[in-house]
Coordinates of N, CA and C in Angstrom, one line a residue:
M300 N 110.9 107.0 109.1 CA 110.8 108.4 109.5 C 112.1 108.7 110.2
S301 N 112.5 110.0 110.0 CA 113.8 110.4 110.5 C 113.7 111.8 111.2
L302 N 112.7 111.9 112.0 CA 112.5 113.2 112.7 C 113.5 113.4 113.8
A303 N 114.0 114.6 113.9 CA 114.9 115.0 115.0 C 114.1 115.9 115.9
G304 N 114.3 115.8 117.2 CA 113.7 116.6 118.2 C 114.0 118.0 118.0
L305 N 113.0 118.9 118.1 CA 113.2 120.3 117.9 C 113.0 121.0 119.2
V306 N 113.6 122.2 119.4 CA 113.4 123.0 120.5 C 112.7 124.3 120.0
A307 N 111.6 124.6 120.5 CA 110.9 125.8 120.0 C 111.6 127.1 120.4
T308 N 111.3 128.2 119.8 CA 112.0 129.4 120.1 C 111.9 129.9 121.5
D309 N 110.8 129.5 122.2 CA 110.7 129.9 123.6 C 111.4 128.8 124.5
G310 N 112.1 127.9 124.0 CA 112.8 126.9 124.8 C 111.9 125.6 125.1
A311 N 110.7 125.6 124.7 CA 109.8 124.5 125.0 C 110.0 123.4 123.9
R312 N 110.3 122.2 124.3 CA 110.5 121.1 123.4 C 109.1 120.6 122.9
Q313 N 109.0 120.4 121.6 CA 107.6 120.1 121.1 C 107.6 118.8 120.3
T314 N 108.7 118.3 119.9 CA 108.6 117.0 119.1 C 109.8 116.2 119.5
G315 N 109.5 114.9 119.5 CA 110.5 113.9 119.8 C 110.1 112.5 119.4
R316 N 111.1 111.6 119.4 CA 110.9 110.3 118.8 C 110.7 109.3 119.9
F317 N 110.0 108.2 119.6 CA 109.8 107.1 120.5 C 110.0 105.8 119.7
V318 N 110.3 104.7 120.5 CA 110.2 103.3 119.9 C 109.5 102.5 121.0
F319 N 108.6 101.6 120.5 CA 107.9 100.7 121.4 C 108.2 99.3 120.9
H320 N 108.9 98.5 121.8 CA 109.2 97.1 121.4 C 108.0 96.3 121.9
V321 N 107.4 95.6 120.9 CA 106.1 94.9 121.2 C 106.3 93.7 122.2
A322 N 107.3 92.9 121.9 CA 107.4 91.6 122.7 C 107.5 91.9 124.2
D323 N 108.4 92.8 124.6 CA 108.6 93.0 126.0 C 107.9 94.3 126.5
E324 N 107.1 94.9 125.6 CA 106.4 96.2 126.0 C 107.4 97.2 126.6
K325 N 108.5 97.4 125.9 CA 109.6 98.3 126.4 C 109.5 99.6 125.5
W326 N 109.4 100.7 126.2 CA 109.4 102.0 125.5 C 110.8 102.7 125.5
E327 N 111.1 103.3 124.4 CA 112.3 104.2 124.4 C 111.8 105.6 124.0
W328 N 112.2 106.5 124.8 CA 111.9 107.9 124.6 C 113.2 108.7 124.4
D329 N 113.2 109.6 123.4 CA 114.4 110.5 123.4 C 114.2 111.6 124.4
D330 N 115.1 112.5 124.6 CA 115.1 113.5 125.6 C 113.8 114.4 125.5
D331 N 113.4 114.7 124.3 CA 112.3 115.6 124.0 C 111.0 115.0 124.4
V332 N 110.8 113.7 124.3 CA 109.6 113.0 124.7 C 109.5 113.0 126.2
F333 N 110.7 112.8 126.9 CA 110.7 113.0 128.4 C 110.2 114.4 128.7
A334 N 110.7 115.4 128.0 CA 110.3 116.8 128.3 C 108.8 117.0 128.1
I335 N 108.3 116.5 127.0 CA 106.9 116.7 126.7 C 106.0 116.1 127.8
H336 N 106.5 115.1 128.5 CA 105.7 114.5 129.6 C 106.1 115.0 130.9
G337 N 106.9 116.1 130.9 CA 107.3 116.8 132.2 C 108.4 116.2 133.0
Y338 N 109.3 115.4 132.3 CA 110.4 114.7 133.1 C 111.7 115.2 132.5
Q339 N 112.7 115.0 133.4 CA 114.1 115.1 132.9 C 114.5 113.8 132.2
P340 N 115.4 113.9 131.3 CA 115.8 112.6 130.6 C 116.2 111.6 131.6
G341 N 115.6 110.4 131.4 CA 116.0 109.3 132.3 C 115.4 109.3 133.7
E342 N 114.6 110.3 134.0 CA 114.1 110.5 135.3 C 113.2 109.3 135.7
V343 N 112.4 108.8 134.7 CA 111.5 107.7 135.0 C 111.7 106.6 133.9
E344 N 111.2 105.4 134.1 CA 111.2 104.4 133.1 C 109.9 104.5 132.3
P345 N 109.9 104.7 131.0 CA 108.6 104.9 130.3 C 108.0 103.5 130.0
T346 N 107.3 103.0 131.0 CA 106.6 101.7 130.9 C 105.2 102.0 130.2
T347 N 104.6 101.0 129.7 CA 103.2 101.1 129.2 C 102.3 101.7 130.2
E348 N 102.4 101.2 131.4 CA 101.6 101.7 132.5 C 101.7 103.3 132.7
L349 N 103.0 103.7 132.7 CA 103.2 105.1 132.8 C 102.7 105.9 131.6
V350 N 102.9 105.4 130.4 CA 102.5 106.0 129.2 C 101.0 106.2 129.3
M351 N 100.2 105.2 129.7 CA 98.8 105.3 129.7 C 98.3 106.2 130.9
Q352 N 99.0 106.2 132.0 CA 98.7 107.1 133.1 C 98.6 108.6 132.7
H353 N 99.5 108.9 131.7 CA 99.5 110.3 131.3 C 98.4 110.6 130.3
K354 N 97.7 109.6 129.7 CA 96.7 109.9 128.8 C 95.4 110.4 129.5
H355 N 94.8 111.4 129.0 CA 93.5 111.8 129.5 C 92.5 110.7 129.5
E356 N 91.8 110.5 130.6 CA 90.9 109.4 130.8 C 89.9 109.2 129.6
L357 N 89.5 110.3 129.0 CA 88.5 110.3 127.9 C 89.2 109.9 126.6
D358 N 90.5 109.9 126.6 CA 91.2 109.6 125.3 C 92.0 108.3 125.4
R359 N 92.0 107.7 126.6 CA 92.9 106.5 126.8 C 92.5 105.3 125.9
E360 N 91.2 105.1 125.8 CA 90.7 103.9 125.0 C 91.0 104.1 123.6
L361 N 90.9 105.4 123.1 CA 91.3 105.7 121.7 C 92.7 105.4 121.4
V362 N 93.6 105.8 122.3 CA 95.0 105.6 122.1 C 95.4 104.1 122.1
E363 N 94.8 103.4 123.1 CA 95.1 101.9 123.2 C 94.6 101.2 122.0
Q364 N 93.4 101.6 121.5 CA 92.9 100.9 120.2 C 93.8 101.2 119.1
T365 N 94.3 102.5 118.9 CA 95.1 102.9 117.8 C 96.4 102.1 117.8
L366 N 97.0 101.9 119.0 CA 98.3 101.2 119.1 C 98.1 99.7 118.8
Q367 N 97.0 99.1 119.3 CA 96.8 97.7 119.1 C 96.5 97.5 117.6
E368 N 95.9 98.3 116.9 CA 95.7 98.2 115.5 C 97.0 98.3 114.7
A369 N 97.8 99.2 115.2 CA 99.1 99.3 114.5 C 100.0 98.1 114.7
I370 N 99.9 97.6 115.9 CA 100.7 96.3 116.2 C 100.2 95.2 115.3
G371 N 98.9 95.2 115.1 CA 98.2 94.1 114.3 C 98.6 94.2 112.8
D372 N 98.7 95.4 112.2 CA 98.9 95.5 110.8 C 100.1 96.3 110.4
G373 N 100.8 97.0 111.3 CA 102.0 97.7 111.0 C 101.8 98.9 110.1
A374 N 100.5 99.3 109.8 CA 100.3 100.4 109.0 C 100.6 101.7 109.7
P375 N 100.9 102.8 108.9 CA 101.1 104.1 109.6 C 99.9 104.5 110.4
F376 N 100.1 105.1 111.5 CA 99.0 105.5 112.4 C 99.3 106.9 112.9
N377 N 98.2 107.5 113.3 CA 98.3 108.8 114.0 C 97.1 108.9 114.9
V378 N 97.2 109.6 116.0 CA 96.1 109.9 116.9 C 96.4 111.2 117.6
Y379 N 95.3 112.0 117.7 CA 95.4 113.3 118.4 C 94.7 113.2 119.7
Y380 N 95.3 113.5 120.8 CA 94.7 113.3 122.1 C 95.3 114.2 123.1
R381 N 94.9 114.1 124.4 CA 95.4 114.9 125.5 C 96.2 114.1 126.4
I382 N 97.2 114.7 127.0 CA 98.0 114.0 128.1 C 98.0 115.0 129.3
L383 N 98.1 114.4 130.4 CA 98.2 115.2 131.7 C 99.6 115.3 132.1
V384 N 100.1 116.5 132.4 CA 101.4 116.7 132.8 C 101.4 117.6 134.0
R385 N 101.6 117.0 135.2 CA 101.6 117.8 136.5 C 100.2 118.5 136.6
G386 N 99.2 117.8 136.3 CA 97.8 118.4 136.4 C 97.4 119.3 135.3
E387 N 98.2 119.6 134.3 CA 97.8 120.4 133.2 C 97.6 119.5 132.0
V388 N 96.7 120.0 131.1 CA 96.4 119.2 129.9 C 97.2 119.7 128.7
R389 N 97.8 118.8 128.0 CA 98.6 119.2 126.8 C 98.0 118.4 125.6
N390 N 98.0 119.0 124.5 CA 97.4 118.4 123.3 C 98.5 117.9 122.4
V391 N 98.6 116.6 122.1 CA 99.7 116.1 121.3 C 99.1 115.2 120.1
V392 N 100.0 115.1 119.2 CA 99.8 114.2 118.0 C 100.8 113.1 118.1
L393 N 100.4 111.9 118.1 CA 101.3 110.7 118.1 C 101.2 110.0 116.7
C394 N 102.3 109.9 116.1 CA 102.4 109.3 114.7 C 103.5 108.2 114.7
G395 N 103.2 107.2 114.0 CA 104.2 106.1 113.9 C 103.8 105.1 112.9
E396 N 104.6 104.0 112.9 CA 104.3 102.9 112.0 C 105.0 101.7 112.5
G397 N 104.6 100.5 112.1 CA 105.2 99.2 112.5 C 106.4 98.9 111.8
Q398 N 107.4 98.2 112.4 CA 108.6 97.7 111.7 C 108.7 96.2 112.0
Y399 N 109.3 95.5 111.1 CA 109.4 94.1 111.1 C 110.9 93.7 111.1
D400 N 111.4 93.0 112.1 CA 112.8 92.5 112.1 C 112.9 91.4 111.0
G401 N 111.9 90.6 110.9 CA 112.0 89.5 109.9 C 111.4 89.8 108.6
G402 N 111.2 91.1 108.3 CA 110.5 91.5 107.1 C 109.0 91.4 107.2
R403 N 108.3 92.2 106.3 CA 106.9 92.2 106.4 C 106.2 90.9 106.2
T404 N 106.9 90.0 105.5 CA 106.3 88.6 105.2 C 106.2 87.8 106.5
S405 N 107.0 88.2 107.6 CA 106.9 87.5 108.8 C 105.5 87.7 109.4
G406 N 104.8 88.7 109.1 CA 103.5 89.0 109.6 C 103.4 89.5 111.0
K407 N 104.6 89.7 111.6 CA 104.6 90.1 113.0 C 105.3 91.4 113.2
V408 N 104.6 92.4 113.7 CA 105.3 93.7 114.0 C 106.1 93.6 115.3
D409 N 107.4 93.9 115.1 CA 108.3 93.8 116.3 C 108.4 95.1 117.1
R410 N 108.1 96.2 116.4 CA 108.2 97.5 117.2 C 107.4 98.6 116.4
L411 N 107.0 99.5 117.2 CA 106.4 100.7 116.6 C 107.4 101.9 116.8
V412 N 107.6 102.7 115.7 CA 108.5 103.8 115.8 C 107.7 105.0 115.3
G413 N 108.1 106.2 115.9 CA 107.4 107.4 115.5 C 107.8 108.6 116.3
Y414 N 106.9 109.5 116.4 CA 107.2 110.8 117.1 C 106.0 111.4 117.8
Y415 N 106.2 112.2 118.8 CA 105.2 113.0 119.4 C 105.3 114.4 118.9
L416 N 104.2 115.1 118.7 CA 104.2 116.5 118.4 C 103.3 117.2 119.4
D417 N 103.8 118.1 120.2 CA 103.1 118.8 121.2 C 102.6 120.1 120.6
L418 N 101.3 120.2 120.4 CA 100.7 121.4 119.8 C 100.2 122.5 120.8
T419 N 100.4 122.2 122.1 CA 99.8 123.0 123.2 C 100.3 124.5 123.1
P420 N 101.5 124.8 122.8 CA 101.9 126.2 122.8 C 101.2 127.0 121.7
E421 N 101.0 126.4 120.5 CA 100.3 127.0 119.4 C 98.8 127.2 119.8
L422 N 98.2 126.2 120.4 CA 96.8 126.3 120.8 C 96.6 127.4 121.8
E423 N 97.5 127.5 122.7 CA 97.4 128.5 123.8 C 97.7 129.9 123.3
A424 N 98.4 130.0 122.1 CA 98.8 131.3 121.6 C 97.7 132.0 120.8
E425 N 96.6 131.4 120.7 CA 95.5 132.0 120.0 C 95.0 133.3 120.8
T426 N 95.1 134.4 120.1 CA 94.8 135.7 120.8 C 93.8 136.5 119.9
A427 N 93.2 137.5 120.4 CA 92.3 138.3 119.6 C 93.1 139.0 118.5
A428 N 94.4 139.3 118.7 CA 95.1 139.9 117.6 C 95.3 138.9 116.5
A429 N 95.6 137.7 116.8 CA 95.7 136.7 115.8 C 94.4 136.5 115.0
A430 N 93.3 136.5 115.7 CA 92.0 136.4 115.1 C 91.8 137.5 114.1
D431 N 92.1 138.7 114.6 CA 91.9 139.9 113.8 C 92.8 139.8 112.5
A432 N 94.0 139.3 112.7 CA 94.9 139.2 111.5 C 94.3 138.3 110.5
A433 N 93.7 137.2 111.0 CA 93.2 136.2 110.1 C 92.0 136.8 109.3
V434 N 91.2 137.6 110.0 CA 90.0 138.2 109.3 C 90.5 139.2 108.3
A435 N 91.6 139.9 108.6 CA 92.2 140.9 107.7 C 92.9 140.3 106.5
A436 N 93.2 139.1 106.5 CA 93.9 138.4 105.4 C 93.0 138.4 104.2
S437 N 93.7 138.3 103.1 CA 92.9 138.3 101.8 C 92.1 137.0 101.7
A438 N 91.0 137.1 100.9 CA 90.2 135.9 100.8 C 91.0 134.7 100.2
A439 N 91.9 135.0 99.3 CA 92.7 133.9 98.7 C 93.6 133.2 99.8
S440 N 94.2 134.0 100.6 CA 95.0 133.5 101.7 C 94.2 132.6 102.7
R441 N 93.0 133.1 103.0 CA 92.1 132.4 103.9 C 91.7 131.1 103.3
D442 N 91.4 131.1 102.0 CA 91.0 129.9 101.3 C 92.1 128.9 101.3
T443 N 93.4 129.3 101.1 CA 94.5 128.5 101.0 C 94.7 127.8 102.4
I444 N 94.7 128.6 103.4 CA 94.8 128.1 104.8 C 93.8 127.1 105.2
E445 N 92.5 127.4 104.8 CA 91.4 126.5 105.1 C 91.6 125.1 104.4
Q446 N 92.1 125.2 103.1 CA 92.4 123.9 102.4 C 93.5 123.1 103.1
A447 N 94.5 123.8 103.5 CA 95.6 123.1 104.2 C 95.1 122.5 105.5
K448 N 94.3 123.3 106.2 CA 93.7 122.7 107.5 C 92.9 121.4 107.2
G449 N 92.2 121.4 106.1 CA 91.4 120.3 105.7 C 92.3 119.1 105.4
I450 N 93.4 119.3 104.8 CA 94.4 118.3 104.5 C 95.0 117.7 105.8
L451 N 95.3 118.5 106.7 CA 95.8 118.1 108.0 C 94.8 117.3 108.8
M452 N 93.6 117.8 108.7 CA 92.5 117.1 109.4 C 92.3 115.7 108.9
L453 N 92.4 115.6 107.6 CA 92.3 114.2 107.0 C 93.5 113.4 107.3
G454 N 94.7 114.0 107.1 CA 95.9 113.2 107.2 C 96.2 112.8 108.6
Y455 N 95.9 113.6 109.6 CA 96.3 113.4 111.0 C 95.1 113.2 112.0
G456 N 93.9 113.3 111.5 CA 92.7 113.1 112.3 C 92.6 114.3 113.3
L457 N 93.0 115.5 112.9 CA 92.9 116.6 113.8 C 91.6 117.3 113.7
D458 N 91.2 118.1 114.7 CA 90.1 119.1 114.6 C 90.7 120.3 114.0
A459 N 89.8 121.3 113.6 CA 90.2 122.5 112.9 C 91.2 123.3 113.7
E460 N 91.0 123.4 115.0 CA 91.9 124.2 115.8 C 93.3 123.6 115.9
A461 N 93.4 122.3 116.0 CA 94.6 121.6 116.1 C 95.4 121.6 114.7
A462 N 94.6 121.6 113.6 CA 95.2 121.7 112.3 C 95.8 123.0 112.1
F463 N 95.2 124.1 112.5 CA 95.8 125.4 112.4 C 97.0 125.5 113.3
A464 N 96.9 124.9 114.5 CA 98.1 124.9 115.4 C 99.3 124.2 114.8
M465 N 99.0 123.1 114.0 CA 100.1 122.5 113.4 C 100.7 123.4 112.3
L466 N 99.9 124.1 111.5 CA 100.4 125.0 110.5 C 101.2 126.1 111.2
K467 N 100.8 126.6 112.3 CA 101.6 127.6 113.0 C 102.9 127.0 113.5
W468 N 102.9 125.8 114.0 CA 104.1 125.2 114.5 C 105.1 125.1 113.3
W469 N 104.7 124.6 112.2 CA 105.6 124.5 111.0 C 106.1 125.9 110.7
S470 N 105.2 126.9 110.7 CA 105.5 128.3 110.3 C 106.6 128.8 111.2
R471 N 106.4 128.6 112.5 CA 107.3 129.2 113.5 C 108.7 128.5 113.4
N472 N 108.7 127.2 113.3 CA 110.0 126.5 113.3 C 110.7 126.6 112.0
R473 N 110.0 127.1 110.9 CA 110.7 127.3 109.6 C 110.8 128.8 109.3
N474 N 110.3 129.6 110.2 CA 110.3 131.1 110.0 C 109.8 131.5 108.7
V475 N 108.7 130.9 108.3 CA 108.0 131.3 107.1 C 106.5 131.6 107.4
K476 N 105.8 132.3 106.5 CA 104.4 132.6 106.8 C 103.6 131.3 106.7
V477 N 102.5 131.4 107.5 CA 101.6 130.3 107.6 C 101.0 130.0 106.1
R478 N 100.8 131.0 105.4 CA 100.2 130.8 104.0 C 101.2 130.1 103.2
E479 N 102.5 130.3 103.3 CA 103.5 129.6 102.5 C 103.5 128.1 102.9
V480 N 103.4 127.8 104.2 CA 103.4 126.4 104.6 C 102.1 125.8 104.0
A481 N 101.0 126.5 104.1 CA 99.7 126.0 103.6 C 99.8 125.7 102.1
E482 N 100.4 126.6 101.3 CA 100.6 126.3 99.9 C 101.4 125.1 99.6
R483 N 102.5 124.9 100.4 CA 103.3 123.7 100.2 C 102.5 122.4 100.5
L484 N 101.8 122.4 101.6 CA 100.9 121.3 101.9 C 100.0 120.9 100.8
I485 N 99.3 122.0 100.2 CA 98.4 121.7 99.2 C 99.1 121.1 97.9
Q486 N 100.3 121.6 97.6 CA 101.1 121.1 96.5 C 101.4 119.6 96.7
V487 N 101.8 119.3 98.0 CA 102.2 117.9 98.3 C 100.9 117.0 98.1
A488 N 99.8 117.5 98.6 CA 98.6 116.7 98.5 C 98.2 116.4 97.1
R489 N 98.3 117.5 96.3 CA 97.9 117.3 94.9 C 98.8 116.4 94.1
E490 N 100.1 116.3 94.5 CA 101.0 115.5 93.8 C 101.0 114.1 94.2
G491 N 100.3 113.8 95.3 CA 100.3 112.4 95.8 C 98.9 112.0 96.1
H492 N 98.8 111.1 97.1 CA 97.5 110.5 97.4 C 96.8 111.4 98.4
V493 N 95.5 111.4 98.3 CA 94.7 112.2 99.2 C 93.9 111.5 100.2
S494 N 94.3 110.2 100.4 CA 93.6 109.4 101.4 C 94.6 108.9 102.5
H495 N 94.2 108.6 103.6 CA 95.0 108.1 104.7 C 95.2 106.6 104.4
P496 N 96.4 106.0 104.5 CA 97.6 106.5 105.1 C 98.5 107.2 104.1
G497 N 98.2 107.1 102.8 CA 99.1 107.7 101.8 C 99.4 109.1 102.0
L498 N 98.4 109.9 102.4 CA 98.6 111.3 102.6 C 99.5 111.5 103.9
R499 N 99.2 110.7 104.9 CA 100.0 110.8 106.1 C 101.5 110.6 105.8
R500 N 101.8 109.6 104.9 CA 103.2 109.4 104.6 C 103.8 110.6 103.9
L501 N 103.0 111.2 103.0 CA 103.5 112.4 102.3 C 103.7 113.6 103.3
L502 N 102.8 113.7 104.2 CA 102.9 114.8 105.2 C 104.1 114.6 106.1
D503 N 104.3 113.3 106.5 CA 105.5 113.0 107.3 C 106.8 113.3 106.6
A504 N 106.8 113.0 105.3 CA 108.0 113.3 104.5 C 108.2 114.8 104.5
L505 N 107.1 115.6 104.3 CA 107.2 117.0 104.3 C 107.7 117.5 105.6
L506 N 107.2 117.0 106.7 CA 107.6 117.3 108.1 C 109.1 117.1 108.2
D507 N 109.6 116.0 107.8 CA 111.0 115.7 107.8 C 111.8 116.8 107.0
D508 N 111.3 117.2 105.8 CA 112.0 118.1 105.0 C 112.0 119.5 105.7
L509 N 110.9 119.9 106.3 CA 110.8 121.2 106.9 C 111.6 121.3 108.2
T510 N 111.9 120.2 108.8 CA 112.6 120.2 110.1 C 114.1 119.9 110.1
A511 N 114.4 119.0 109.1 CA 115.8 118.5 109.1 C 116.8 119.5 109.0
S512 N 116.6 120.5 108.1 CA 117.7 121.5 107.8 C 117.8 122.4 109.0
R513 N 116.7 122.7 109.7 CA 116.8 123.5 110.9 C 117.5 122.8 112.1
A514 N 117.2 121.5 112.2 CA 117.9 120.7 113.3 C 119.4 120.7 113.0
A515 N 119.8 120.6 111.7 CA 121.2 120.5 111.3 C 121.9 121.8 111.6
R516 N 121.2 122.9 111.6 CA 121.8 124.2 111.9 C 121.8 124.5 113.4
G517 N 121.4 123.5 114.2 CA 121.3 123.8 115.6 C 120.2 124.7 116.0
N518 N 119.1 124.6 115.2 CA 117.8 125.4 115.4 C 118.1 126.9 115.4
Q519 N 119.0 127.3 114.5 CA 119.2 128.8 114.4 C 118.1 129.3 113.4
P520 N 117.6 130.5 113.6 CA 116.6 131.1 112.8 C 117.0 131.1 111.3
D521 N 116.1 131.0 110.4 CA 116.4 131.1 109.0 C 116.8 132.5 108.6

């Protein structure tokens, strides 16, 4: 994965990369992951204890289990959960996969690498106007968006609201209509595998494609 951290149009950082070194339980966060957790870059040391302290108590076991399974088999993983930032709840998606210094035949995952995606701004942006616009959309458009939501729910383990939030995040950062993003997702799913983790890999590649050119332009609007 080659995701670059993005800055949303309102200045809020929403995605960033991490590396977790298994042997010494050392975490590396880029500046955006610090920001997602409410810190200035380098303000704290991202230990496993700190990482877990930020997890909502009802989601902590799920995250721990997901990471342990990834360490065990190195397969691509994702988990949608809540973190606590200065008393406020934020909804994030954590995606990654295992890497092997000695090659996969060594059977030992040396590190987990991946990214955080903070969907909180999109989830909070749901308004009556947005709901009215969705109702007013054509039946074909609604069907396309619902299909895309289903793909994201399967690929990332999201609920319906979070799936739509991810569509809106893509739409806003690429300055394209949600329907266009949905159509592209459906195309990708039809061309590849429709089961996890195959779909997750395809979606990650699409996420790279949708974000890389924007990051290269210094996040200027399309």
